[in-house]
Structures are given as structure tokens and as C-alpha cells.
Coordinates of C-alpha atoms in Angstrom, one line a residue:
M271 CA 30.7 6.8 -2.9
T272 CA 28.3 9.6 -3.5
V273 CA 24.8 10.2 -2.3
R274 CA 22.3 10.2 -5.1
A275 CA 18.5 10.2 -5.4
V276 CA 16.6 7.7 -7.5
R277 CA 13.0 8.2 -8.5
G278 CA 10.3 5.8 -9.5
A279 CA 6.6 5.3 -9.7
V280 CA 4.0 2.6 -10.4
Q281 CA 0.2 2.8 -11.0
L282 CA -1.9 0.2 -9.2
D283 CA -5.0 -1.4 -10.8
R284 CA -6.9 -1.3 -7.6
D285 CA -6.7 -0.3 -4.0
E286 CA -6.0 -3.6 -2.3
A287 CA -3.2 -4.3 0.2
G288 CA -1.9 -7.4 -1.5
H289 CA -1.9 -5.7 -4.9
M290 CA -0.1 -2.7 -3.5
D291 CA 2.5 -5.0 -1.9
E292 CA 3.1 -6.8 -5.2
R293 CA 3.4 -3.6 -7.3
V294 CA 5.6 -1.6 -4.8
S295 CA 7.8 -4.7 -4.4
Q296 CA 8.2 -4.8 -8.2
L297 CA 9.1 -1.1 -8.3
L298 CA 11.6 -1.2 -5.5
T299 CA 13.2 -4.4 -6.8
A300 CA 13.5 -2.8 -10.3
I301 CA 15.1 0.3 -8.9
L302 CA 17.7 -1.7 -7.0
E303 CA 18.5 -4.0 -9.9
R304 CA 18.7 -1.4 -12.6
N305 CA 21.1 0.7 -10.5
A306 CA 23.1 -2.3 -9.2
L307 CA 22.2 -1.5 -5.7
T308 CA 21.6 -3.6 -2.6
A309 CA 19.6 -2.8 0.5
D310 CA 22.9 -1.8 2.2
D311 CA 23.2 1.1 -0.3
L312 CA 19.9 2.6 0.8
I313 CA 20.1 5.7 3.0
S314 CA 16.4 6.4 3.2
V315 CA 13.2 6.0 1.1
W316 CA 10.2 8.3 0.8
F317 CA 7.0 6.7 -0.5
T318 CA 4.0 8.8 -1.6
A319 CA 0.6 7.5 -2.6
T320 CA -2.2 9.3 -4.3
P321 CA -5.2 10.0 -2.0
D322 CA -7.3 7.2 -3.5
L323 CA -4.9 4.6 -2.1
R324 CA -5.7 3.7 1.5
S325 CA -5.5 0.0 1.8
D326 CA -1.9 -0.2 3.2
F327 CA 1.4 1.7 3.7
P328 CA 3.6 1.4 0.6
A329 CA 6.6 1.1 2.9
A330 CA 5.2 -2.2 4.2
A331 CA 6.3 -3.8 0.9
A332 CA 9.9 -2.8 1.5
R333 CA 9.8 -4.3 5.0
K334 CA 8.5 -7.6 3.5
L335 CA 11.5 -7.5 1.1
G336 CA 13.8 -7.5 4.1
I337 CA 14.6 -3.8 4.1
V338 CA 14.3 -3.5 7.9
D339 CA 17.1 -1.2 9.0
V340 CA 16.5 1.7 6.5
P341 CA 14.4 4.7 7.4
L342 CA 11.2 4.7 5.4
I343 CA 8.4 7.2 5.4
C344 CA 5.0 7.4 3.6
A345 CA 3.2 10.5 2.7
Q346 CA 0.1 11.4 0.7
E347 CA 0.7 12.9 -2.8
M348 CA -1.0 16.2 -3.5
D349 CA -4.6 15.8 -4.7
V350 CA -4.4 17.6 -8.1
A351 CA -7.3 17.6 -10.4
G352 CA -6.7 15.4 -13.5
A353 CA -3.7 13.7 -12.0
M354 CA -3.1 10.0 -12.7
P355 CA -5.0 7.9 -10.1
R356 CA -3.7 5.0 -7.9
V357 CA 0.0 5.9 -8.1
V358 CA 2.8 5.1 -5.6
R359 CA 6.0 7.1 -6.0
I360 CA 9.4 6.4 -4.5
L361 CA 12.3 8.8 -3.8
A362 CA 15.3 6.7 -2.6
H363 CA 18.5 8.2 -1.3
V364 CA 21.4 5.9 -2.0
E365 CA 25.2 5.6 -1.7
T366 CA 26.6 4.8 -5.2
G367 CA 29.5 5.2 -7.5
L368 CA 27.1 6.1 -10.3
T369 CA 27.1 9.6 -11.8
R370 CA 23.9 11.6 -11.7
A371 CA 23.5 10.8 -15.4
G372 CA 24.1 7.1 -14.7
I373 CA 21.1 6.7 -12.4
S374 CA 18.2 4.7 -13.8
H375 CA 14.9 6.2 -12.7
V376 CA 12.1 3.5 -12.9
Y377 CA 8.6 4.2 -14.0
L378 CA 6.6 1.0 -14.5
G379 CA 3.6 0.5 -16.8
A380 CA 1.4 3.5 -17.3
A381 CA 3.4 5.5 -14.7
G382 CA 6.0 6.0 -17.5
A383 CA 3.8 8.8 -18.8
L384 CA 4.5 10.8 -15.6
R385 CA 8.2 11.5 -16.4
K386 CA 9.0 10.7 -20.0
D387 CA 12.0 12.9 -19.6
I388 CA 13.7 10.6 -17.1
A389 CA 11.8 7.3 -17.2
Q390 CA 13.9 4.4 -18.4

């Protein structure tokens, strides 16, 4: 097994805790499924949220999915003029047999515009 990093992002429609939980759960589930990973493969997960998202911690969605023994941390994304609003990003460190080129980075909905070079 090798340690790899998997990226992902999703844009929320509004800053509400339930909506954040739903969208972050979708993103994290898609990252795991598209890379044939389970929670046991996770080493750690970084979540960032744009400054306009304040209703909840994105990591709370992971805990609700049953990811309870993996180190998670939330941080605020840089406040850059003109950046896409209401975005949660994920950087997950995983143990996997996949090559770097075999990793599927997941950008859902409008967030696909953030990284057209690696979004799948």
C-alpha cells in the first residue's frame, strides 16, 4: 500500500447546516466510491470552507457517516477576491494500491470548474 492524496470540492447552494451535511456527505462518499476506498483506508482528512460558510463544521458530515476514528480538521479557505463562493474542499490522505494517475479527484457540480485539469 502507498499513501496518496485525493482532492475534492463541492459548492453549496446556501449556508445551512443540514445542506452542508448533505453536500459534504455526497462529496466524501463519491471520493470513497470512485477510488474503491473504505473508511479504514483513510489516514486523515482536511476540510476547508470559504469564509461565507459558517453554519457548521464540514467534518461533522464525516462523523455522521461513521468516520469516527480518523483525524479530521477544518480550516478556512483564503478569502480571494472573485473566488467561487460557498465551497467546501477536501484533501484526504489514504492508503491505496492505486497509482497517482489512478486516483479519481472528485469535483461535484459547479465546483468542477475549479480544477478542470484533474476533475473527473
